Amino acid sequence: MKDQFLSVEKLAVGYGKTTIVKNIQFGLNEGELCGVVGINGIGKSTLLRTLARLQPKLQGEISIRQNKLTALSSQELAKNISVVLTDPIATRNLTVLELIALGRQPYTNWMGRLNANDVTKINECLQLFQIEALKGKKCYELSDGQLQRVLIARAMAQDTPIIMLDEPTTHLDLYHKVHIVKLLKDLAHDFGKTILFTSHEIELAIQLCDKILILDGAENPFGTTAELIDKGSFTRLFPHEVVQFDPNSGTFKISK
Amino acid sequence: MRRSKSYRISFVVLFIALVLSLLLNISLGSVSIPFPTVLRAIFKGSIENESWLYIITDYRIPKAITAILVGSGLAVSGLLMQTLFRNPLAGPFVLGISSGASLGAALLLMGASLFSGLVIYGLASSIALALAASLGSFLVLLVVILVANYVRDTMALLIIGLMFGSITSALVGVLAYFSDAEQLQRFIFWSFGSVGNLSWPQISILLGITVIGFLIALFLVKYLNAYLLGENYAKSLGVPLKRSRLWIIIAAGLLAGGVTAFAGPIAFVGLAVPHLTRQIFDTTEHRVLLPAVMLYGAILMLLCDTLAQLPSATIVLPINAITSIVGAPVVIWLLVRKRKLIF
């Protein structure tokens, strides 16, 4: 795994002296979409925040292009990893354009002034995400689905090889959930982005992700959907008497 | 890209308003001096009437400059605190800095009754008062900075700052309880706030403090914009959270502390001017807000000071009362008209 673009070795995450989940080990290549799934409270968000260096790791190693994550300066980090978090943005009075423009901060001068290249990147993002019509709107005027697209566009404007998203499909209906994950897949495959997102939507991840990391608090299996089905990892995810996994259809059913 | 043309026009209008309110402030006062004479005194430095010249150059101009520094300093301090704490109710004094200054002033003015013999009455000159208030605000600022280094949560820091404010206010209360009427009166007069008692050397110190505060704030503009998304997003954009937070506190503390030390605890301006500016400019971009709040703060303070000295030929009303009486209805009117808070 060490020679992969993003590699994680024997990682333990948590807060202070409390370990939430340990023994996490996986590697991702450029252009891969990876879903992190697991039951509530298992530590998906804590893992994502640790991977983005928003909080310190407890043990193990995270590397980008074989460089340790801890060795990167905050500026270098901002040019390598962008995030979409569940935190509500503090000021919803920003216009869509202003919000996306903030994604260019790692590249701007000390005053935050945008140059021609920044403006081009921002316009490309507006086109790519088909949100040009929204650019003058304030964030509080947007629907949940629109805001999520805008936040992903902001991450895209940050122009990082890695994008990490915490629960990007929460609060969305099925159509918008599929839409967002497909969008992420396109960004990974067409633009070579390495994308990692946490989700409760295991079936969606099974159908659309290149790789899946299952946090189960023990082995934390990682691999392609087929590999994980073969290993029986999905079958062991929930108590059998409550939810059963059907390996043929890749779906879960409620036990009778 | 960011309506820069309309901003430019607004800034030109604001600058003209500043010049007009400055001229108005210098022209009006208890002694009536004809406007052309005032202009001659300002631009040529010499007029026939010596006492008028003295009033203009040694009283009205220093007072107007103090008003500008006080208004813009408090407004920038308030803007910094509101952005750092992402709280529309935050002002320059939320970290207990003004209470620290009050404690310093109270110890000097009223401490005599507690530590009889230790405090010499003659010390309570305006310079000693400014020094004591500066020391008080500086000490509170120092403690807040030390705490900020340990406490990660910005909201916890806000509460801690408010607690510091409560403790120092309570100490002031204790001092007041044990003071005699004359001492209490002097302290109350100080707490009314005033922009009129500063000598040129004092103004240059205040100017130095505010310029340093403004420069730090200017270098923080990019980070302040990132703070609009929240701390985690700011961090992911490369903002050094701990360091930037410390500098924001230092800048806001210097401005609020310096102003309070020299002009007393002037309320309202720091809290309201950032709101006023956001409502009028309809933006959250700090490259626009920072110069805009400086201009609005200065104009508001000049106008309030002009009003404070108008009602009677001899009485000057406390500036603290005027800022709130004039400013609050303006903010209420803006909020009611736009029906929402732009924050």
Coordinates of C-alpha atoms in Angstrom, one line a residue:
Chain A
M1 CA 0.0 0.0 0.0
K2 CA 2.9 2.3 0.6
D3 CA 3.5 3.1 -3.0
Q4 CA -0.1 4.2 -3.5
F5 CA -1.2 7.8 -3.9
L6 CA -2.9 8.0 -0.5
S7 CA -1.8 5.4 1.9
V8 CA -2.9 4.7 5.5
E9 CA -1.0 2.3 7.7
K10 CA -2.1 1.0 11.1
L11 CA -4.0 4.1 11.8
A12 CA -5.8 4.7 15.1
V13 CA -8.2 7.7 15.5
G14 CA -10.0 9.2 18.5
Y15 CA -9.9 12.0 20.9
G16 CA -7.2 12.5 23.6
K17 CA -6.7 9.1 25.3
T18 CA -9.9 7.6 23.9
T19 CA -9.4 5.5 20.8
I20 CA -12.5 5.3 18.7
V21 CA -11.3 3.0 15.9
K22 CA -7.9 1.5 15.3
N23 CA -6.1 -0.8 12.9
I24 CA -7.2 1.1 9.7
Q25 CA -5.2 0.2 6.7
F26 CA -5.9 1.1 3.1
G27 CA -4.4 2.7 0.0
L28 CA -6.0 4.6 -2.9
N29 CA -4.7 5.5 -6.3
E30 CA -5.4 8.6 -8.3
G31 CA -8.8 8.7 -9.9
E32 CA -10.4 6.3 -7.4
L33 CA -13.7 6.9 -5.5
C34 CA -13.8 5.3 -2.1
G35 CA -16.8 5.1 0.3
V36 CA -16.2 4.7 4.0
V37 CA -19.2 2.9 5.5
G38 CA -20.1 1.5 8.9
I39 CA -22.7 1.7 11.6
N40 CA -23.5 5.0 13.5
G41 CA -20.9 6.1 16.0
I42 CA -18.2 3.7 14.7
G43 CA -15.9 6.6 13.9
K44 CA -16.3 7.4 10.2
S45 CA -16.3 11.2 10.6
T46 CA -13.4 11.0 13.2
L47 CA -11.5 9.0 10.6
L48 CA -12.2 11.5 7.8
R49 CA -11.3 14.5 10.0
T50 CA -8.0 12.7 11.0
L51 CA -7.2 12.0 7.4
A52 CA -7.7 15.7 6.5
R53 CA -5.5 16.6 9.5
L54 CA -8.4 18.5 11.1
Q55 CA -7.6 16.6 14.3
P56 CA -4.4 14.7 15.3
K57 CA -4.1 11.0 14.7
L58 CA -3.4 8.7 17.7
Q59 CA -1.2 6.1 16.0
G60 CA -0.1 5.0 12.6
E61 CA 0.8 6.8 9.4
I62 CA -1.0 8.7 6.7
S63 CA 1.0 9.5 3.5
I64 CA 0.3 11.3 0.3
R65 CA 2.7 10.4 -2.6
Q66 CA 4.9 8.7 0.1
N67 CA 5.2 12.0 2.0
K68 CA 4.0 11.9 5.6
L69 CA 0.8 14.0 6.1
T70 CA 2.3 15.4 9.3
A71 CA 5.3 16.8 7.5
L72 CA 3.2 19.0 5.2
S73 CA 2.9 22.7 6.0
S74 CA -0.7 24.0 6.4
Q75 CA -0.4 25.6 2.9
E76 CA 0.9 22.4 1.3
L77 CA -1.9 20.5 3.0
A78 CA -4.5 23.0 1.7
K79 CA -3.1 22.4 -1.9
N80 CA -3.4 18.6 -1.4
I81 CA -6.7 17.9 0.4
S82 CA -10.0 19.8 0.2
V83 CA -12.9 18.9 2.4
V84 CA -16.7 19.1 2.5
L85 CA -17.8 18.8 6.1
T86 CA -21.1 18.3 7.9
D87 CA -20.4 21.5 9.9
P88 CA -22.8 24.2 8.7
I89 CA -20.9 27.0 7.1
A90 CA -20.7 29.8 9.6
T91 CA -21.9 32.6 7.4
R92 CA -24.7 31.7 5.0
N93 CA -24.8 35.3 3.8
L94 CA -22.0 34.6 1.3
T95 CA -23.0 34.5 -2.3
V96 CA -22.3 31.2 -4.2
L97 CA -19.6 33.0 -6.1
E98 CA -17.9 34.3 -2.9
L99 CA -18.1 30.9 -1.4
I100 CA -16.5 29.1 -4.3
A101 CA -13.9 31.9 -4.6
L102 CA -12.8 31.1 -1.0
G103 CA -11.7 27.8 -2.4
R104 CA -8.9 29.6 -4.1
Q105 CA -7.4 30.9 -0.8
P106 CA -4.4 28.6 -0.8
Y107 CA -3.2 30.2 -4.1
T108 CA -4.0 33.9 -3.5
N109 CA -1.7 36.6 -2.2
W110 CA -1.8 37.9 1.4
M111 CA -4.9 40.0 0.7
G112 CA -6.7 37.1 -0.9
R113 CA -6.9 38.9 -4.2
L114 CA -7.9 36.6 -7.1
N115 CA -5.8 36.6 -10.3
A116 CA -6.8 35.7 -13.8
N117 CA -6.1 32.0 -13.3
D118 CA -8.2 32.0 -10.1
V119 CA -11.1 33.5 -12.0
T120 CA -10.8 31.0 -14.8
K121 CA -10.8 28.1 -12.3
I122 CA -13.8 29.5 -10.5
N123 CA -15.7 29.9 -13.8
E124 CA -14.8 26.4 -14.8
C125 CA -16.2 25.0 -11.6
L126 CA -19.4 27.0 -12.1
Q127 CA -19.8 25.5 -15.5
L128 CA -18.8 22.0 -14.5
F129 CA -21.4 21.9 -11.7
Q130 CA -24.0 23.8 -13.8
I131 CA -24.4 26.4 -11.1
E132 CA -23.8 29.5 -13.1
A133 CA -27.4 30.6 -12.6
L134 CA -26.9 30.4 -8.8
K135 CA -23.7 32.4 -8.6
G136 CA -25.3 35.7 -7.4
K137 CA -27.6 33.9 -4.9
K138 CA -26.9 33.9 -1.2
C139 CA -26.2 30.5 0.4
Y140 CA -29.3 30.8 2.7
E141 CA -31.4 30.9 -0.5
L142 CA -30.2 27.5 -1.7
S143 CA -31.9 24.1 -1.2
D144 CA -29.9 21.4 0.6
G145 CA -29.1 19.7 -2.6
Q146 CA -28.0 23.0 -4.3
L147 CA -25.8 23.9 -1.3
Q148 CA -24.1 20.5 -1.3
R149 CA -23.3 20.9 -5.0
V150 CA -21.9 24.4 -4.3
L151 CA -19.8 23.1 -1.4
I152 CA -18.4 20.3 -3.6
A153 CA -17.7 23.0 -6.3
R154 CA -15.8 25.0 -3.7
A155 CA -13.7 21.9 -2.9
M156 CA -13.1 21.4 -6.6
A157 CA -12.1 25.1 -7.0
Q158 CA -9.4 24.4 -4.3
D159 CA -7.8 22.2 -7.1
T160 CA -6.5 19.5 -4.8
P161 CA -5.7 15.9 -5.9
I162 CA -7.7 14.6 -2.9
I163 CA -11.2 15.5 -1.9
M164 CA -12.7 14.2 1.3
L165 CA -16.4 14.5 2.1
D166 CA -18.2 13.8 5.3
E167 CA -21.7 12.4 4.8
P168 CA -22.3 14.4 1.5
T169 CA -25.7 12.7 0.9
T170 CA -27.3 13.3 4.3
H171 CA -30.6 15.2 4.2
L172 CA -31.0 14.5 0.4
D173 CA -33.7 12.5 -1.3
L174 CA -32.7 9.4 -3.3
Y175 CA -32.5 11.2 -6.6
H176 CA -30.1 13.8 -5.2
K177 CA -28.1 11.2 -3.3
V178 CA -27.5 9.3 -6.5
H179 CA -26.8 12.5 -8.3
I180 CA -24.1 13.6 -5.8
V181 CA -22.3 10.2 -5.7
K182 CA -22.4 10.0 -9.5
L183 CA -20.9 13.5 -9.6
L184 CA -18.2 12.4 -7.3
K185 CA -17.5 9.3 -9.5
D186 CA -17.2 11.6 -12.6
L187 CA -14.8 13.9 -10.7
A188 CA -12.7 10.9 -9.8
H189 CA -12.7 9.2 -13.2
D190 CA -12.7 12.2 -15.5
F191 CA -10.4 14.5 -13.5
G192 CA -8.2 12.0 -11.8
K193 CA -9.3 13.1 -8.3
T194 CA -8.9 10.7 -5.4
I195 CA -12.2 11.0 -3.5
L196 CA -13.1 9.6 -0.2
F197 CA -16.5 10.0 1.4
T198 CA -18.2 8.7 4.5
S199 CA -21.8 7.6 4.1
H200 CA -24.7 5.6 5.6
E201 CA -25.8 4.7 2.1
I202 CA -24.0 1.4 1.9
E203 CA -26.0 0.1 -1.1
L204 CA -25.2 3.3 -3.0
A205 CA -21.5 2.9 -2.2
I206 CA -21.6 -0.7 -3.3
Q207 CA -23.1 0.3 -6.7
L208 CA -21.0 3.3 -7.4
C209 CA -17.6 3.3 -5.5
D210 CA -14.4 1.8 -6.8
K211 CA -13.3 0.9 -3.4
I212 CA -15.0 0.6 0.0
L213 CA -13.6 0.8 3.5
I214 CA -15.9 -0.9 6.1
L215 CA -15.4 0.3 9.6
D216 CA -16.5 -2.5 11.8
G217 CA -14.3 -1.8 14.8
A218 CA -12.2 -5.0 14.3
E219 CA -10.6 -5.8 10.9
N220 CA -11.9 -2.8 9.0
P221 CA -11.9 -4.6 5.7
F222 CA -11.1 -2.6 2.5
G223 CA -11.3 -3.5 -1.2
T224 CA -13.5 -3.5 -4.2
T225 CA -17.2 -4.5 -3.8
A226 CA -16.6 -7.9 -5.3
E227 CA -13.6 -8.6 -2.9
L228 CA -15.6 -7.5 0.1
I229 CA -18.7 -9.6 -0.9
D230 CA -16.4 -12.6 -1.4
K231 CA -14.9 -12.1 2.1
G232 CA -18.4 -11.9 3.5
S233 CA -17.6 -8.4 5.0
F234 CA -21.1 -7.0 4.3
T235 CA -22.8 -10.0 5.7
R236 CA -21.1 -9.4 9.1
L237 CA -21.8 -5.7 9.1
F238 CA -25.2 -5.8 10.9
P239 CA -26.6 -8.4 13.3
H240 CA -28.0 -11.2 11.2
E241 CA -31.3 -11.3 13.0
V242 CA -32.0 -7.7 12.1
V243 CA -30.6 -7.1 8.7
Q244 CA -29.3 -9.6 6.1
F245 CA -27.1 -8.9 3.1
D246 CA -27.9 -10.5 -0.2
P247 CA -24.6 -11.0 -2.1
N248 CA -26.3 -11.6 -5.5
S249 CA -28.2 -8.3 -5.6
G250 CA -25.7 -6.4 -3.4
T251 CA -28.6 -5.2 -1.2
F252 CA -29.7 -5.4 2.4
K253 CA -33.0 -6.9 3.6
I254 CA -34.8 -6.7 6.9
S255 CA -34.8 -10.1 8.5
K256 CA -38.3 -11.6 9.0
Chain B
M1 CA -16.1 40.2 -10.1
R2 CA -17.2 41.6 -6.7
R3 CA -19.2 44.7 -7.6
S4 CA -15.9 46.6 -7.2
K5 CA -17.3 49.6 -9.1
S6 CA -20.2 50.2 -6.8
Y7 CA -17.9 49.7 -3.8
R8 CA -15.6 52.4 -5.2
I9 CA -18.5 54.9 -5.5
S10 CA -19.6 54.0 -1.9
F11 CA -16.1 54.7 -0.6
V12 CA -15.9 58.0 -2.3
V13 CA -19.3 59.0 -0.8
L14 CA -18.2 57.8 2.6
F15 CA -14.9 59.7 2.4
I16 CA -16.7 62.9 1.4
A17 CA -19.1 62.3 4.4
L18 CA -16.1 61.9 6.7
V19 CA -14.6 65.2 5.5
L20 CA -18.0 67.0 5.9
S21 CA -18.6 65.6 9.4
L22 CA -15.0 66.5 10.4
L23 CA -15.6 70.1 9.2
L24 CA -19.0 70.2 10.9
N25 CA -17.5 68.9 14.1
I26 CA -14.7 71.5 14.2
S27 CA -17.0 74.3 13.2
L28 CA -19.6 73.8 15.9
G29 CA -19.2 74.2 19.6
S30 CA -20.0 76.3 22.6
V31 CA -18.1 79.3 21.2
S32 CA -19.6 80.3 17.9
I33 CA -16.9 80.9 15.3
P34 CA -17.8 81.8 11.7
F35 CA -17.3 78.9 9.2
P36 CA -14.9 80.8 6.9
T37 CA -12.7 81.7 9.9
V38 CA -12.7 78.0 10.9
L39 CA -11.5 77.0 7.4
R40 CA -8.8 79.7 7.5
A41 CA -7.6 78.4 10.9
I42 CA -7.5 74.9 9.6
F43 CA -5.8 75.5 6.3
K44 CA -3.7 78.6 6.9
G45 CA -3.1 78.2 10.7
S46 CA -3.6 81.9 11.5
I47 CA -6.6 84.1 12.2
E48 CA -7.1 87.5 13.8
N49 CA -8.7 86.2 17.0
E50 CA -6.1 84.4 19.1
S51 CA -8.5 82.7 21.5
W52 CA -10.5 81.3 18.5
L53 CA -7.3 80.0 17.1
Y54 CA -6.5 78.4 20.4
I55 CA -10.0 76.8 20.6
I56 CA -9.7 75.4 17.1
T57 CA -6.2 74.1 17.1
D58 CA -5.8 73.1 20.8
Y59 CA -9.3 71.9 21.6
R60 CA -11.6 71.2 18.6
I61 CA -9.0 69.6 16.2
P62 CA -7.5 67.3 18.8
K63 CA -11.1 66.3 19.9
A64 CA -12.1 65.6 16.3
I65 CA -9.0 63.5 15.6
T66 CA -9.6 61.6 18.9
A67 CA -13.2 61.0 17.7
I68 CA -12.0 59.6 14.4
L69 CA -9.5 57.3 16.1
V70 CA -12.0 56.1 18.8
G71 CA -14.8 55.5 16.3
S72 CA -12.7 53.6 13.7
G73 CA -10.7 51.7 16.4
L74 CA -13.8 50.4 18.2
A75 CA -15.5 49.6 14.9
V76 CA -12.5 47.5 13.6
S77 CA -12.2 45.8 17.0
G78 CA -15.9 44.9 16.9
L79 CA -15.6 43.5 13.4
L80 CA -12.7 41.3 14.4
M81 CA -14.5 39.9 17.4
Q82 CA -17.7 39.3 15.5
T83 CA -15.9 37.4 12.8
L84 CA -13.7 35.4 15.2
F85 CA -16.6 34.4 17.4
R86 CA -19.0 34.2 14.5
N87 CA -21.5 35.9 16.8
P88 CA -23.4 39.0 15.9
L89 CA -23.6 40.0 19.6
A90 CA -19.9 40.1 20.0
G91 CA -18.3 43.5 20.4
P92 CA -14.8 44.8 21.2
F93 CA -15.5 44.3 24.9
V94 CA -16.5 40.7 25.0
L95 CA -13.1 39.6 26.2
G96 CA -13.4 41.7 29.3
I97 CA -10.9 44.2 27.9
S98 CA -13.1 47.2 28.7
S99 CA -13.8 45.9 32.2
G100 CA -10.0 45.6 32.7
A101 CA -9.6 49.2 31.7
S102 CA -12.5 50.1 34.1
L103 CA -10.8 48.2 36.9
G104 CA -7.6 50.1 36.3
A105 CA -9.4 53.4 36.3
A106 CA -11.5 52.4 39.3
L107 CA -8.4 51.4 41.3
L108 CA -6.8 54.8 40.6
L109 CA -9.9 56.9 41.2
M110 CA -11.6 54.9 44.0
G111 CA -8.8 52.7 45.4
A112 CA -7.8 55.3 47.9
S113 CA -10.6 54.3 50.2
L114 CA -9.5 50.7 50.2
F115 CA -5.7 51.3 50.3
S116 CA -5.7 54.6 52.1
G117 CA -2.4 56.4 51.8
L118 CA -1.2 54.2 48.9
V119 CA -2.9 56.2 46.2
I120 CA -2.0 59.9 46.0
Y121 CA -4.9 62.0 44.8
G122 CA -2.7 64.1 42.6
L123 CA -1.9 61.0 40.6
A124 CA -5.4 60.9 39.2
S125 CA -4.5 63.2 36.4
S126 CA -5.7 62.3 32.9
I127 CA -2.3 60.8 32.0
A128 CA -2.3 58.6 35.1
L129 CA -5.8 57.6 34.4
A130 CA -5.0 56.6 30.8
L131 CA -2.0 54.7 32.2
A132 CA -4.0 52.8 34.8
A133 CA -6.8 52.0 32.3
S134 CA -4.2 50.8 29.7
L135 CA -2.6 48.7 32.3
G136 CA -5.9 47.2 33.3
S137 CA -7.0 46.4 29.8
F138 CA -3.5 45.1 28.9
L139 CA -3.4 42.7 31.9
V140 CA -6.8 41.3 31.0
L141 CA -5.7 41.0 27.4
L142 CA -2.6 39.1 28.5
V143 CA -4.6 36.7 30.6
V144 CA -7.0 36.2 27.7
I145 CA -4.1 35.5 25.3
L146 CA -2.6 33.0 27.7
V147 CA -6.0 31.2 28.1
A148 CA -6.4 31.3 24.3
N149 CA -3.2 29.4 24.0
Y150 CA -4.7 26.6 26.1
V151 CA -8.3 26.6 25.1
R152 CA -9.0 25.2 21.7
D153 CA -12.7 26.0 21.6
T154 CA -13.3 29.6 20.4
M155 CA -16.8 29.6 22.0
A156 CA -15.3 28.5 25.3
L157 CA -12.9 31.4 25.0
L158 CA -15.9 33.8 24.5
I159 CA -17.5 32.6 27.7
I160 CA -14.2 32.8 29.6
G161 CA -13.8 36.4 28.3
L162 CA -17.3 37.2 29.5
M163 CA -16.4 35.7 32.9
F164 CA -13.3 37.9 33.1
G165 CA -15.6 40.8 32.4
S166 CA -17.9 39.8 35.2
I167 CA -15.1 39.4 37.7
T168 CA -13.6 42.8 36.9
S169 CA -16.9 44.5 36.9
A170 CA -17.7 43.0 40.3
L171 CA -14.4 44.2 41.6
V172 CA -15.2 47.7 40.3
G173 CA -18.6 47.3 42.1
V174 CA -16.8 46.5 45.4
L175 CA -14.5 49.5 44.9
A176 CA -17.5 51.8 44.2
Y177 CA -19.3 50.5 47.3
F178 CA -16.4 51.6 49.5
S179 CA -15.8 54.9 47.8
D180 CA -17.0 58.3 48.9
A181 CA -19.3 60.4 46.7
E182 CA -16.6 62.5 45.1
Q183 CA -14.5 59.5 44.1
L184 CA -17.5 57.8 42.7
Q185 CA -18.5 60.8 40.7
R186 CA -15.1 61.0 39.1
F187 CA -15.3 57.4 38.1
I188 CA -18.8 57.7 36.8
F189 CA -17.6 60.7 34.7
W190 CA -14.8 58.6 33.3
S191 CA -17.2 55.8 32.5
F192 CA -19.4 58.3 30.5
G193 CA -16.6 58.4 28.0
S194 CA -15.1 61.5 26.4
V195 CA -13.1 62.4 23.4
G196 CA -12.3 65.9 24.5
N197 CA -9.6 65.7 27.1
L198 CA -6.6 64.4 25.2
S199 CA -3.4 66.4 24.7
W200 CA -1.4 66.1 21.5
P201 CA 1.2 63.7 23.1
Q202 CA -1.7 61.5 24.3
I203 CA -3.3 61.6 20.8
S204 CA 0.0 60.5 19.3
I205 CA 0.1 57.5 21.6
L206 CA -3.5 56.6 20.7
L207 CA -2.7 57.1 17.1
G208 CA 0.3 54.7 17.4
I209 CA -1.8 52.1 19.1
T210 CA -4.7 52.3 16.6
V211 CA -2.3 52.3 13.6
I212 CA -0.7 49.1 14.9
G213 CA -4.1 47.5 15.4
F214 CA -5.3 48.5 11.9
L215 CA -2.1 47.1 10.3
I216 CA -2.5 43.8 12.1
A217 CA -6.1 43.7 11.0
L218 CA -5.1 44.4 7.4
F219 CA -2.7 41.5 7.4
L220 CA -5.5 39.3 8.8
V221 CA -8.0 40.1 6.0
K222 CA -7.5 36.9 4.1
Y223 CA -7.8 34.7 7.2
L224 CA -10.9 36.6 8.4
N225 CA -12.6 35.7 5.1
A226 CA -11.8 32.1 5.6
Y227 CA -13.2 32.3 9.2
L228 CA -16.6 33.0 7.5
L229 CA -16.8 29.3 6.7
G230 CA -16.1 28.2 10.2
E231 CA -12.8 27.0 11.9
N232 CA -12.6 23.6 10.3
Y233 CA -13.0 24.9 6.8
A234 CA -10.6 27.8 7.5
K235 CA -8.0 25.2 8.6
S236 CA -8.6 23.1 5.5
L237 CA -7.9 26.3 3.5
G238 CA -4.4 26.6 5.1
V239 CA -5.3 29.2 7.8
P240 CA -3.0 28.7 10.9
L241 CA -5.8 28.7 13.4
K242 CA -4.0 29.2 16.7
R243 CA -1.7 31.9 15.4
S244 CA -4.4 33.8 13.5
R245 CA -6.7 33.6 16.4
L246 CA -4.0 35.1 18.7
W247 CA -3.3 37.9 16.3
I248 CA -7.0 38.7 16.0
I249 CA -7.3 38.9 19.8
I250 CA -4.1 41.1 20.0
A251 CA -5.4 43.5 17.3
A252 CA -8.9 43.7 18.8
G253 CA -7.5 44.0 22.3
L254 CA -5.0 46.8 21.4
L255 CA -7.7 48.8 19.7
A256 CA -10.4 48.4 22.4
G257 CA -7.9 48.7 25.2
G258 CA -6.2 51.7 23.8
V259 CA -9.4 53.5 23.0
T260 CA -10.9 52.7 26.4
A261 CA -7.8 53.8 28.2
F262 CA -7.9 57.3 26.6
A263 CA -11.6 57.9 26.0
G264 CA -13.4 55.7 28.5
P265 CA -15.6 52.7 27.9
I266 CA -17.5 53.9 24.9
A267 CA -20.4 51.5 24.2
F268 CA -22.4 50.7 21.1
V269 CA -19.9 51.8 18.3
G270 CA -17.9 48.6 18.3
L271 CA -21.0 46.4 18.3
A272 CA -23.2 48.4 15.9
V273 CA -20.9 49.8 13.3
P274 CA -20.0 46.4 11.8
H275 CA -23.7 45.6 11.5
L276 CA -24.5 49.0 10.0
T277 CA -21.7 48.5 7.4
R278 CA -22.8 44.9 6.5
Q279 CA -26.4 46.0 6.1
I280 CA -25.4 49.0 3.8
F281 CA -22.7 47.3 1.8
D282 CA -24.5 43.9 1.7
T283 CA -21.2 42.0 1.9
T284 CA -19.2 39.9 4.2
E285 CA -15.9 40.4 2.4
H286 CA -13.4 41.8 4.8
R287 CA -11.3 43.7 2.2
V288 CA -14.4 45.9 1.8
L289 CA -15.6 45.7 5.4
L290 CA -12.4 46.7 7.1
P291 CA -12.0 50.2 5.5
A292 CA -15.7 50.6 5.5
V293 CA -16.2 50.1 9.2
M294 CA -13.2 52.5 9.8
L295 CA -15.0 55.2 7.8
Y296 CA -18.4 54.6 9.3
G297 CA -17.0 54.4 12.9
A298 CA -15.2 57.7 12.4
I299 CA -18.2 59.4 10.9
L300 CA -20.6 58.1 13.6
M301 CA -18.3 59.2 16.3
L302 CA -17.8 62.7 14.8
L303 CA -21.5 63.2 14.4
C304 CA -22.2 62.0 17.9
D305 CA -19.6 64.3 19.3
T306 CA -21.1 67.2 17.4
L307 CA -24.5 66.4 18.8
A308 CA -23.1 66.0 22.3
Q309 CA -21.9 69.5 22.4
L310 CA -24.8 71.1 20.5
P311 CA -27.8 71.2 22.9
S312 CA -26.5 74.0 25.1
A313 CA -23.8 76.6 24.9
T314 CA -22.2 75.4 28.0
I315 CA -23.1 71.8 28.7
V316 CA -21.6 68.8 26.8
L317 CA -23.6 65.6 27.0
P318 CA -21.8 62.3 27.8
I319 CA -20.7 60.8 24.4
N320 CA -21.7 57.3 25.6
A321 CA -25.3 58.2 25.8
I322 CA -25.3 60.0 22.4
T323 CA -23.7 57.1 20.5
S324 CA -26.5 54.7 21.7
I325 CA -29.4 57.2 21.3
V326 CA -28.3 58.1 17.8
G327 CA -26.9 54.8 16.7
A328 CA -29.4 52.2 18.0
P329 CA -32.4 53.6 16.1
V330 CA -30.4 53.6 12.9
V331 CA -29.5 49.9 13.3
I332 CA -33.1 49.0 14.2
W333 CA -34.4 50.9 11.2
L334 CA -31.9 49.1 8.9
L335 CA -32.9 45.7 10.3
V336 CA -36.6 46.4 10.1
R337 CA -36.2 47.7 6.5
K338 CA -34.2 44.7 5.3
R339 CA -36.1 42.3 7.6
K340 CA -33.1 40.2 8.3
L341 CA -29.6 40.4 9.7
I342 CA -26.8 40.3 7.2
F343 CA -24.1 38.5 9.1

